[in-house]
Amino acid sequence: MVGPTASDAPPTLAVKIFSAGAAACVADVITFPLDTAKVRLQIQGECQASTAVRYKGVLGTITTLAKTEGPMKLYSGLPAGLQRQISFASLRIGLYDTVQEFFTTGKETTASLGSKISAGLTTGGVAVFIGQPTEVVKVRLQAQSHLHGPKPRYTGTYNAYRIIATTEGLMGLWKGTTPNLTRNVIINCTELVTYDLMKEALVKNKLLADDVPCHFVSALIAGFCTTVLSSPVDVVKTRFVNSPPGQYASVPNCAMTMLTKEGPSAFFKGFVPSFLRLGSWNVIMFLCFEQLKRELMKSRQTMDCAT
Protein backbone atom coordinates (compact mmCIF):
# COMPACT_ATOMS: atom_id res chain seq x y z
CA MET A 1 0.00 0.00 0.00
CA VAL A 2 1.26 3.45 -0.87
CA GLY A 3 1.75 5.60 2.24
CA PRO A 4 0.04 8.99 2.62
CA THR A 5 1.64 11.94 0.92
CA ALA A 6 2.97 14.88 2.90
CA SER A 7 -0.18 16.86 2.15
CA ASP A 8 -2.39 13.94 3.28
CA ALA A 9 -0.47 13.06 6.44
CA PRO A 10 -2.31 14.50 9.46
CA PRO A 11 -0.26 17.10 11.35
CA THR A 12 0.98 16.17 14.80
CA LEU A 13 -0.13 18.03 17.94
CA ALA A 14 3.27 19.75 18.18
CA VAL A 15 3.00 20.93 14.58
CA LYS A 16 -0.51 22.30 15.19
CA ILE A 17 0.51 24.17 18.35
CA PHE A 18 3.66 25.65 16.81
CA SER A 19 1.88 26.59 13.56
CA ALA A 20 -0.99 28.25 15.44
CA GLY A 21 1.34 30.33 17.64
CA ALA A 22 3.59 31.38 14.76
CA ALA A 23 0.70 32.20 12.41
CA ALA A 24 -1.07 34.23 15.10
CA CYS A 25 2.07 36.26 15.79
CA VAL A 26 2.47 37.08 12.08
CA ALA A 27 -1.19 38.14 11.89
CA ASP A 28 -0.84 40.25 15.06
CA VAL A 29 2.20 42.17 13.81
CA ILE A 30 0.42 43.06 10.55
CA THR A 31 -2.96 44.01 12.05
CA PHE A 32 -1.90 45.54 15.41
CA PRO A 33 -2.53 49.19 14.39
CA LEU A 34 -6.16 48.24 13.67
CA ASP A 35 -6.42 46.67 17.12
CA THR A 36 -5.03 49.82 18.75
CA ALA A 37 -7.52 51.94 16.79
CA LYS A 38 -10.33 49.61 17.95
CA VAL A 39 -9.33 50.01 21.61
CA ARG A 40 -9.14 53.82 21.37
CA LEU A 41 -12.60 53.99 19.73
CA GLN A 42 -14.05 51.61 22.33
CA ILE A 43 -12.88 53.68 25.32
CA GLN A 44 -13.92 56.96 23.71
CA GLY A 45 -16.70 58.36 25.85
CA GLU A 46 -15.11 57.48 29.20
CA CYS A 47 -13.20 60.74 29.28
CA GLN A 48 -15.54 63.71 28.95
CA ALA A 49 -12.82 66.37 29.08
CA SER A 50 -13.22 69.01 26.38
CA THR A 51 -9.50 68.79 25.61
CA ALA A 52 -9.63 65.06 24.93
CA VAL A 53 -8.67 63.99 21.43
CA ARG A 54 -11.67 62.79 19.43
CA TYR A 55 -11.30 59.89 17.05
CA LYS A 56 -13.40 59.50 13.90
CA GLY A 57 -13.37 56.26 11.96
CA VAL A 58 -10.61 53.72 11.50
CA LEU A 59 -8.27 55.67 9.23
CA GLY A 60 -9.01 58.85 11.17
CA THR A 61 -8.05 57.21 14.45
CA ILE A 62 -4.85 55.73 13.02
CA THR A 63 -3.92 59.07 11.41
CA THR A 64 -4.69 61.07 14.58
CA LEU A 65 -2.68 58.67 16.73
CA ALA A 66 0.30 58.78 14.37
CA LYS A 67 0.22 62.62 14.19
CA THR A 68 -0.38 63.38 17.87
CA GLU A 69 1.55 60.57 19.58
CA GLY A 70 3.88 59.24 16.91
CA PRO A 71 3.64 56.23 14.55
CA MET A 72 5.16 53.86 17.14
CA LYS A 73 2.14 54.45 19.40
CA LEU A 74 0.16 52.28 16.98
CA TYR A 75 2.30 49.36 18.16
CA SER A 76 2.17 50.18 21.88
CA GLY A 77 1.56 46.91 23.70
CA LEU A 78 2.80 44.73 20.83
CA PRO A 79 5.17 42.64 23.04
CA ALA A 80 2.23 41.81 25.32
CA GLY A 81 0.11 41.17 22.23
CA LEU A 82 2.63 38.65 20.91
CA GLN A 83 2.87 37.00 24.34
CA ARG A 84 -0.92 36.82 24.29
CA GLN A 85 -0.99 35.15 20.89
CA ILE A 86 1.65 32.60 21.87
CA SER A 87 -0.46 31.55 24.85
CA PHE A 88 -3.96 32.14 23.44
CA ALA A 89 -3.63 30.95 19.85
CA SER A 90 -1.34 28.01 20.57
CA LEU A 91 -3.91 26.62 23.00
CA ARG A 92 -7.25 27.59 21.47
CA ILE A 93 -6.35 26.83 17.85
CA GLY A 94 -3.56 24.30 18.21
CA LEU A 95 -5.53 22.08 20.58
CA TYR A 96 -8.91 22.53 18.86
CA ASP A 97 -8.75 19.42 16.64
CA THR A 98 -7.39 17.23 19.46
CA VAL A 99 -10.11 18.30 21.91
CA GLN A 100 -12.71 17.94 19.13
CA GLU A 101 -11.65 14.31 18.66
CA PHE A 102 -12.06 13.78 22.41
CA PHE A 103 -15.67 14.97 22.28
CA THR A 104 -16.44 12.89 19.18
CA THR A 105 -18.11 9.60 20.12
CA GLY A 106 -17.00 6.29 18.66
CA LYS A 107 -20.17 6.03 16.54
CA GLU A 108 -19.46 9.30 14.73
CA THR A 109 -17.37 9.11 11.56
CA THR A 110 -16.94 12.91 11.52
CA ALA A 111 -17.13 15.50 14.30
CA SER A 112 -20.64 16.78 14.95
CA LEU A 113 -21.55 20.43 15.46
CA GLY A 114 -21.87 19.70 19.18
CA SER A 115 -18.32 18.31 19.29
CA LYS A 116 -16.97 21.36 17.47
CA ILE A 117 -18.74 23.78 19.83
CA SER A 118 -17.60 21.82 22.91
CA ALA A 119 -14.01 21.92 21.65
CA GLY A 120 -14.28 25.68 21.06
CA LEU A 121 -15.67 26.27 24.54
CA THR A 122 -12.98 24.18 26.21
CA THR A 123 -9.91 25.51 24.40
CA GLY A 124 -11.18 29.10 24.53
CA GLY A 125 -11.78 28.91 28.29
CA VAL A 126 -8.41 27.35 29.07
CA ALA A 127 -6.60 29.94 26.91
CA VAL A 128 -8.22 32.86 28.79
CA PHE A 129 -7.26 31.66 32.27
CA ILE A 130 -3.64 31.17 31.21
CA GLY A 131 -3.23 34.25 29.02
CA GLN A 132 -5.38 36.89 30.77
CA PRO A 133 -2.42 38.88 32.23
CA THR A 134 -1.09 39.50 28.71
CA GLU A 135 -4.55 40.77 27.65
CA VAL A 136 -4.75 43.21 30.58
CA VAL A 137 -1.29 44.66 29.87
CA LYS A 138 -1.92 44.87 26.11
CA VAL A 139 -5.18 46.81 26.54
CA ARG A 140 -3.73 49.16 29.18
CA LEU A 141 -0.76 50.05 26.97
CA GLN A 142 -2.92 50.53 23.89
CA ALA A 143 -5.39 52.74 25.76
CA GLN A 144 -2.99 55.08 27.55
CA SER A 145 -2.14 58.41 26.01
CA HIS A 146 0.53 60.92 26.98
CA LEU A 147 -1.73 63.74 25.75
CA HIS A 148 -3.76 65.67 28.34
CA GLY A 149 -4.10 64.69 31.97
CA PRO A 150 -1.59 62.71 34.02
CA LYS A 151 1.50 61.12 32.55
CA PRO A 152 1.18 57.54 31.25
CA ARG A 153 0.72 54.89 33.91
CA TYR A 154 3.24 52.52 32.37
CA THR A 155 6.55 52.96 30.56
CA GLY A 156 6.59 49.52 28.94
CA THR A 157 5.30 45.96 28.94
CA TYR A 158 7.22 44.57 31.90
CA ASN A 159 6.80 47.82 33.85
CA ALA A 160 3.04 47.40 33.39
CA TYR A 161 3.13 43.83 34.73
CA ARG A 162 5.06 45.01 37.80
CA ILE A 163 2.94 48.09 38.56
CA ILE A 164 -0.38 46.25 38.13
CA ALA A 165 0.79 43.42 40.39
CA THR A 166 2.10 45.79 43.11
CA THR A 167 -0.71 48.38 43.09
CA GLU A 168 -3.73 46.16 42.36
CA GLY A 169 -2.48 42.85 43.66
CA LEU A 170 -1.68 39.73 41.69
CA MET A 171 -5.36 39.31 40.83
CA GLY A 172 -5.22 42.68 39.09
CA LEU A 173 -3.52 40.86 36.23
CA TRP A 174 -6.64 38.73 35.91
CA LYS A 175 -9.00 41.73 35.96
CA GLY A 176 -11.81 41.36 33.45
CA THR A 177 -11.47 37.59 33.23
CA THR A 178 -15.27 37.14 33.18
CA PRO A 179 -16.02 39.40 30.17
CA ASN A 180 -12.87 38.21 28.42
CA LEU A 181 -13.85 34.59 29.05
CA THR A 182 -17.29 35.30 27.57
CA ARG A 183 -15.74 37.16 24.62
CA ASN A 184 -13.10 34.53 23.95
CA VAL A 185 -15.57 31.65 24.16
CA ILE A 186 -17.84 33.46 21.67
CA ILE A 187 -14.89 34.24 19.39
CA ASN A 188 -13.41 30.77 19.64
CA CYS A 189 -16.66 28.95 18.95
CA THR A 190 -17.79 31.28 16.18
CA GLU A 191 -14.39 31.68 14.55
CA LEU A 192 -13.21 28.06 14.58
CA VAL A 193 -16.59 26.39 14.08
CA THR A 194 -17.60 28.77 11.25
CA TYR A 195 -14.22 28.36 9.55
CA ASP A 196 -14.43 24.57 9.93
CA LEU A 197 -18.00 24.37 8.60
CA MET A 198 -17.37 26.76 5.71
CA LYS A 199 -14.23 24.93 4.62
CA GLU A 200 -15.99 21.55 4.83
CA ALA A 201 -18.98 22.86 2.83
CA LEU A 202 -16.85 24.44 0.11
CA VAL A 203 -14.71 21.33 -0.31
CA LYS A 204 -17.56 18.81 0.02
CA ASN A 205 -19.69 20.60 -2.59
CA LYS A 206 -16.64 20.94 -4.84
CA LEU A 207 -16.98 24.72 -4.96
CA LEU A 208 -13.34 25.18 -4.00
CA ALA A 209 -10.39 22.87 -3.40
CA ASP A 210 -8.82 22.67 0.06
CA ASP A 211 -6.30 25.38 -0.75
CA VAL A 212 -5.61 29.11 -0.38
CA PRO A 213 -8.87 30.49 -2.00
CA CYS A 214 -10.97 28.16 0.17
CA HIS A 215 -9.07 29.15 3.32
CA PHE A 216 -9.38 32.86 2.42
CA VAL A 217 -13.18 32.78 1.94
CA SER A 218 -13.75 30.63 5.03
CA ALA A 219 -11.58 32.87 7.22
CA LEU A 220 -13.23 36.10 6.00
CA ILE A 221 -16.77 34.80 6.67
CA ALA A 222 -15.68 33.51 10.07
CA GLY A 223 -14.20 36.92 10.90
CA PHE A 224 -17.42 38.78 10.08
CA CYS A 225 -19.66 36.38 12.06
CA THR A 226 -17.29 36.56 15.02
CA THR A 227 -17.20 40.37 15.04
CA VAL A 228 -21.00 40.68 15.02
CA LEU A 229 -21.46 38.31 17.97
CA SER A 230 -18.49 39.40 20.09
CA SER A 231 -18.54 43.20 19.70
CA PRO A 232 -20.75 44.09 22.74
CA VAL A 233 -18.76 41.85 25.08
CA ASP A 234 -15.49 43.10 23.60
CA VAL A 235 -16.35 46.75 24.29
CA VAL A 236 -17.38 46.02 27.90
CA LYS A 237 -14.22 43.95 28.39
CA THR A 238 -12.00 46.76 27.08
CA ARG A 239 -13.70 49.41 29.24
CA PHE A 240 -13.57 47.27 32.40
CA VAL A 241 -9.96 46.11 31.94
CA ASN A 242 -8.76 49.66 31.21
CA SER A 243 -10.64 51.27 34.13
CA PRO A 244 -8.78 52.40 37.27
CA PRO A 245 -9.70 50.63 40.55
CA GLY A 246 -13.14 51.70 41.80
CA GLN A 247 -14.52 53.20 38.57
CA TYR A 248 -16.87 50.25 38.03
CA ALA A 249 -18.17 48.05 40.83
CA SER A 250 -18.47 45.03 38.56
CA VAL A 251 -18.72 43.95 34.93
CA PRO A 252 -22.56 44.32 34.88
CA ASN A 253 -22.16 47.78 36.46
CA CYS A 254 -19.75 48.72 33.65
CA ALA A 255 -22.26 47.53 31.03
CA MET A 256 -25.17 49.38 32.69
CA THR A 257 -23.12 52.59 33.00
CA MET A 258 -22.34 52.44 29.28
CA LEU A 259 -26.00 51.80 28.43
CA THR A 260 -27.38 54.66 30.56
CA LYS A 261 -24.72 57.24 29.66
CA GLU A 262 -24.02 56.44 26.02
CA GLY A 263 -26.93 54.33 24.80
CA PRO A 264 -27.02 50.91 23.06
CA SER A 265 -24.75 52.05 20.24
CA ALA A 266 -21.88 52.22 22.74
CA PHE A 267 -21.69 48.41 22.64
CA PHE A 268 -20.75 48.56 18.97
CA LYS A 269 -18.12 51.29 19.21
CA GLY A 270 -15.13 50.39 17.10
CA PHE A 271 -17.13 47.83 15.08
CA VAL A 272 -15.51 48.70 11.74
CA PRO A 273 -11.91 48.46 13.01
CA SER A 274 -12.94 45.35 14.93
CA PHE A 275 -14.09 43.69 11.70
CA LEU A 276 -11.18 45.00 9.67
CA ARG A 277 -8.83 43.73 12.33
CA LEU A 278 -10.53 40.41 13.04
CA GLY A 279 -11.32 39.75 9.38
CA SER A 280 -7.79 40.48 8.21
CA TRP A 281 -6.32 38.73 11.26
CA ASN A 282 -8.37 35.61 10.50
CA VAL A 283 -7.36 35.59 6.84
CA ILE A 284 -3.64 36.02 7.58
CA MET A 285 -3.65 33.63 10.53
CA PHE A 286 -5.57 30.78 8.86
CA LEU A 287 -3.64 31.08 5.58
CA CYS A 288 -0.33 30.99 7.46
CA PHE A 289 -1.60 28.23 9.78
CA GLU A 290 -2.69 25.92 6.94
CA GLN A 291 0.47 26.49 4.90
CA LEU A 292 2.78 26.13 7.91
CA LYS A 293 1.17 22.81 8.84
CA ARG A 294 1.66 21.47 5.33
CA GLU A 295 5.25 22.66 4.98
CA LEU A 296 6.25 21.34 8.41
CA MET A 297 4.72 17.94 7.64
CA LYS A 298 6.50 17.88 4.26
CA SER A 299 9.79 18.69 5.97
CA ARG A 300 9.19 16.04 8.59
CA GLN A 301 8.37 13.38 5.99
CA THR A 302 11.46 14.34 3.97
CA MET A 303 13.63 13.94 7.07
CA ASP A 304 11.99 10.60 7.87
CA CYS A 305 12.69 9.35 4.32
CA ALA A 306 16.30 10.53 4.55
CA THR A 307 16.86 8.55 7.73
Coordinates of C-alpha atoms in Angstrom, one line a residue:
M1 CA 0.0 0.0 0.0
V2 CA 1.3 3.4 -0.9
G3 CA 1.7 5.6 2.2
P4 CA 0.0 9.0 2.6
T5 CA 1.6 11.9 0.9
A6 CA 3.0 14.9 2.9
S7 CA -0.2 16.9 2.2
D8 CA -2.4 13.9 3.3
A9 CA -0.5 13.1 6.4
P10 CA -2.3 14.5 9.5
P11 CA -0.3 17.1 11.3
T12 CA 1.0 16.2 14.8
L13 CA -0.1 18.0 17.9
A14 CA 3.3 19.7 18.2
V15 CA 3.0 20.9 14.6
K16 CA -0.5 22.3 15.2
I17 CA 0.5 24.2 18.4
F18 CA 3.7 25.6 16.8
S19 CA 1.9 26.6 13.6
A20 CA -1.0 28.2 15.4
G21 CA 1.3 30.3 17.6
A22 CA 3.6 31.4 14.8
A23 CA 0.7 32.2 12.4
A24 CA -1.1 34.2 15.1
C25 CA 2.1 36.3 15.8
V26 CA 2.5 37.1 12.1
A27 CA -1.2 38.1 11.9
D28 CA -0.8 40.3 15.1
V29 CA 2.2 42.2 13.8
I30 CA 0.4 43.1 10.5
T31 CA -3.0 44.0 12.0
F32 CA -1.9 45.5 15.4
P33 CA -2.5 49.2 14.4
L34 CA -6.2 48.2 13.7
D35 CA -6.4 46.7 17.1
T36 CA -5.0 49.8 18.8
A37 CA -7.5 51.9 16.8
K38 CA -10.3 49.6 17.9
V39 CA -9.3 50.0 21.6
R40 CA -9.1 53.8 21.4
L41 CA -12.6 54.0 19.7
Q42 CA -14.1 51.6 22.3
I43 CA -12.9 53.7 25.3
Q44 CA -13.9 57.0 23.7
G45 CA -16.7 58.4 25.8
E46 CA -15.1 57.5 29.2
C47 CA -13.2 60.7 29.3
Q48 CA -15.5 63.7 28.9
A49 CA -12.8 66.4 29.1
S50 CA -13.2 69.0 26.4
T51 CA -9.5 68.8 25.6
A52 CA -9.6 65.1 24.9
V53 CA -8.7 64.0 21.4
R54 CA -11.7 62.8 19.4
Y55 CA -11.3 59.9 17.0
K56 CA -13.4 59.5 13.9
G57 CA -13.4 56.3 12.0
V58 CA -10.6 53.7 11.5
L59 CA -8.3 55.7 9.2
G60 CA -9.0 58.9 11.2
T61 CA -8.1 57.2 14.4
I62 CA -4.8 55.7 13.0
T63 CA -3.9 59.1 11.4
T64 CA -4.7 61.1 14.6
L65 CA -2.7 58.7 16.7
A66 CA 0.3 58.8 14.4
K67 CA 0.2 62.6 14.2
T68 CA -0.4 63.4 17.9
E69 CA 1.6 60.6 19.6
G70 CA 3.9 59.2 16.9
P71 CA 3.6 56.2 14.6
M72 CA 5.2 53.9 17.1
K73 CA 2.1 54.4 19.4
L74 CA 0.2 52.3 17.0
Y75 CA 2.3 49.4 18.2
S76 CA 2.2 50.2 21.9
G77 CA 1.6 46.9 23.7
L78 CA 2.8 44.7 20.8
P79 CA 5.2 42.6 23.0
A80 CA 2.2 41.8 25.3
G81 CA 0.1 41.2 22.2
L82 CA 2.6 38.6 20.9
Q83 CA 2.9 37.0 24.3
R84 CA -0.9 36.8 24.3
Q85 CA -1.0 35.1 20.9
I86 CA 1.7 32.6 21.9
S87 CA -0.5 31.5 24.9
F88 CA -4.0 32.1 23.4
A89 CA -3.6 31.0 19.9
S90 CA -1.3 28.0 20.6
L91 CA -3.9 26.6 23.0
R92 CA -7.3 27.6 21.5
I93 CA -6.4 26.8 17.8
G94 CA -3.6 24.3 18.2
L95 CA -5.5 22.1 20.6
Y96 CA -8.9 22.5 18.9
D97 CA -8.8 19.4 16.6
T98 CA -7.4 17.2 19.5
V99 CA -10.1 18.3 21.9
Q100 CA -12.7 17.9 19.1
E101 CA -11.7 14.3 18.7
F102 CA -12.1 13.8 22.4
F103 CA -15.7 15.0 22.3
T104 CA -16.4 12.9 19.2
T105 CA -18.1 9.6 20.1
G106 CA -17.0 6.3 18.7
K107 CA -20.2 6.0 16.5
E108 CA -19.5 9.3 14.7
T109 CA -17.4 9.1 11.6
T110 CA -16.9 12.9 11.5
A111 CA -17.1 15.5 14.3
S112 CA -20.6 16.8 14.9
L113 CA -21.5 20.4 15.5
G114 CA -21.9 19.7 19.2
S115 CA -18.3 18.3 19.3
K116 CA -17.0 21.4 17.5
I117 CA -18.7 23.8 19.8
S118 CA -17.6 21.8 22.9
A119 CA -14.0 21.9 21.6
G120 CA -14.3 25.7 21.1
L121 CA -15.7 26.3 24.5
T122 CA -13.0 24.2 26.2
T123 CA -9.9 25.5 24.4
G124 CA -11.2 29.1 24.5
G125 CA -11.8 28.9 28.3
V126 CA -8.4 27.4 29.1
A127 CA -6.6 29.9 26.9
V128 CA -8.2 32.9 28.8
F129 CA -7.3 31.7 32.3
I130 CA -3.6 31.2 31.2
G131 CA -3.2 34.2 29.0
Q132 CA -5.4 36.9 30.8
P133 CA -2.4 38.9 32.2
T134 CA -1.1 39.5 28.7
E135 CA -4.5 40.8 27.6
V136 CA -4.7 43.2 30.6
V137 CA -1.3 44.7 29.9
K138 CA -1.9 44.9 26.1
V139 CA -5.2 46.8 26.5
R140 CA -3.7 49.2 29.2
L141 CA -0.8 50.0 27.0
Q142 CA -2.9 50.5 23.9
A143 CA -5.4 52.7 25.8
Q144 CA -3.0 55.1 27.5
S145 CA -2.1 58.4 26.0
H146 CA 0.5 60.9 27.0
L147 CA -1.7 63.7 25.7
H148 CA -3.8 65.7 28.3
G149 CA -4.1 64.7 32.0
P150 CA -1.6 62.7 34.0
K151 CA 1.5 61.1 32.5
P152 CA 1.2 57.5 31.2
R153 CA 0.7 54.9 33.9
Y154 CA 3.2 52.5 32.4
T155 CA 6.5 53.0 30.6
G156 CA 6.6 49.5 28.9
T157 CA 5.3 46.0 28.9
Y158 CA 7.2 44.6 31.9
N159 CA 6.8 47.8 33.9
A160 CA 3.0 47.4 33.4
Y161 CA 3.1 43.8 34.7
R162 CA 5.1 45.0 37.8
I163 CA 2.9 48.1 38.6
I164 CA -0.4 46.3 38.1
A165 CA 0.8 43.4 40.4
T166 CA 2.1 45.8 43.1
T167 CA -0.7 48.4 43.1
E168 CA -3.7 46.2 42.4
G169 CA -2.5 42.8 43.7
L170 CA -1.7 39.7 41.7
M171 CA -5.4 39.3 40.8
G172 CA -5.2 42.7 39.1
L173 CA -3.5 40.9 36.2
W174 CA -6.6 38.7 35.9
K175 CA -9.0 41.7 36.0
G176 CA -11.8 41.4 33.4
T177 CA -11.5 37.6 33.2
T178 CA -15.3 37.1 33.2
P179 CA -16.0 39.4 30.2
N180 CA -12.9 38.2 28.4
L181 CA -13.9 34.6 29.1
T182 CA -17.3 35.3 27.6
R183 CA -15.7 37.2 24.6
N184 CA -13.1 34.5 24.0
V185 CA -15.6 31.6 24.2
I186 CA -17.8 33.5 21.7
I187 CA -14.9 34.2 19.4
N188 CA -13.4 30.8 19.6
C189 CA -16.7 28.9 19.0
T190 CA -17.8 31.3 16.2
E191 CA -14.4 31.7 14.5
L192 CA -13.2 28.1 14.6
V193 CA -16.6 26.4 14.1
T194 CA -17.6 28.8 11.2
Y195 CA -14.2 28.4 9.6
D196 CA -14.4 24.6 9.9
L197 CA -18.0 24.4 8.6
M198 CA -17.4 26.8 5.7
K199 CA -14.2 24.9 4.6
E200 CA -16.0 21.6 4.8
A201 CA -19.0 22.9 2.8
L202 CA -16.8 24.4 0.1
V203 CA -14.7 21.3 -0.3
K204 CA -17.6 18.8 0.0
N205 CA -19.7 20.6 -2.6
K206 CA -16.6 20.9 -4.8
L207 CA -17.0 24.7 -5.0
L208 CA -13.3 25.2 -4.0
A209 CA -10.4 22.9 -3.4
D210 CA -8.8 22.7 0.1
D211 CA -6.3 25.4 -0.8
V212 CA -5.6 29.1 -0.4
P213 CA -8.9 30.5 -2.0
C214 CA -11.0 28.2 0.2
H215 CA -9.1 29.1 3.3
F216 CA -9.4 32.9 2.4
V217 CA -13.2 32.8 1.9
S218 CA -13.8 30.6 5.0
A219 CA -11.6 32.9 7.2
L220 CA -13.2 36.1 6.0
I221 CA -16.8 34.8 6.7
A222 CA -15.7 33.5 10.1
G223 CA -14.2 36.9 10.9
F224 CA -17.4 38.8 10.1
C225 CA -19.7 36.4 12.1
T226 CA -17.3 36.6 15.0
T227 CA -17.2 40.4 15.0
V228 CA -21.0 40.7 15.0
L229 CA -21.5 38.3 18.0
S230 CA -18.5 39.4 20.1
S231 CA -18.5 43.2 19.7
P232 CA -20.8 44.1 22.7
V233 CA -18.8 41.8 25.1
D234 CA -15.5 43.1 23.6
V235 CA -16.3 46.8 24.3
V236 CA -17.4 46.0 27.9
K237 CA -14.2 43.9 28.4
T238 CA -12.0 46.8 27.1
R239 CA -13.7 49.4 29.2
F240 CA -13.6 47.3 32.4
V241 CA -10.0 46.1 31.9
N242 CA -8.8 49.7 31.2
S243 CA -10.6 51.3 34.1
P244 CA -8.8 52.4 37.3
P245 CA -9.7 50.6 40.5
G246 CA -13.1 51.7 41.8
Q247 CA -14.5 53.2 38.6
Y248 CA -16.9 50.3 38.0
A249 CA -18.2 48.1 40.8
S250 CA -18.5 45.0 38.6
V251 CA -18.7 44.0 34.9
P252 CA -22.6 44.3 34.9
N253 CA -22.2 47.8 36.5
C254 CA -19.8 48.7 33.6
A255 CA -22.3 47.5 31.0
M256 CA -25.2 49.4 32.7
T257 CA -23.1 52.6 33.0
M258 CA -22.3 52.4 29.3
L259 CA -26.0 51.8 28.4
T260 CA -27.4 54.7 30.6
K261 CA -24.7 57.2 29.7
E262 CA -24.0 56.4 26.0
G263 CA -26.9 54.3 24.8
P264 CA -27.0 50.9 23.1
S265 CA -24.7 52.1 20.2
A266 CA -21.9 52.2 22.7
F267 CA -21.7 48.4 22.6
F268 CA -20.7 48.6 19.0
K269 CA -18.1 51.3 19.2
G270 CA -15.1 50.4 17.1
F271 CA -17.1 47.8 15.1
V272 CA -15.5 48.7 11.7
P273 CA -11.9 48.5 13.0
S274 CA -12.9 45.3 14.9
F275 CA -14.1 43.7 11.7
L276 CA -11.2 45.0 9.7
R277 CA -8.8 43.7 12.3
L278 CA -10.5 40.4 13.0
G279 CA -11.3 39.7 9.4
S280 CA -7.8 40.5 8.2
W281 CA -6.3 38.7 11.3
N282 CA -8.4 35.6 10.5
V283 CA -7.4 35.6 6.8
I284 CA -3.6 36.0 7.6
M285 CA -3.7 33.6 10.5
F286 CA -5.6 30.8 8.9
L287 CA -3.6 31.1 5.6
C288 CA -0.3 31.0 7.5
F289 CA -1.6 28.2 9.8
E290 CA -2.7 25.9 6.9
Q291 CA 0.5 26.5 4.9
L292 CA 2.8 26.1 7.9
K293 CA 1.2 22.8 8.8
R294 CA 1.7 21.5 5.3
E295 CA 5.2 22.7 5.0
L296 CA 6.2 21.3 8.4
M297 CA 4.7 17.9 7.6
K298 CA 6.5 17.9 4.3
S299 CA 9.8 18.7 6.0
R300 CA 9.2 16.0 8.6
Q301 CA 8.4 13.4 6.0
T302 CA 11.5 14.3 4.0
M303 CA 13.6 13.9 7.1
D304 CA 12.0 10.6 7.9
C305 CA 12.7 9.4 4.3
A306 CA 16.3 10.5 4.5
T307 CA 16.9 8.6 7.7

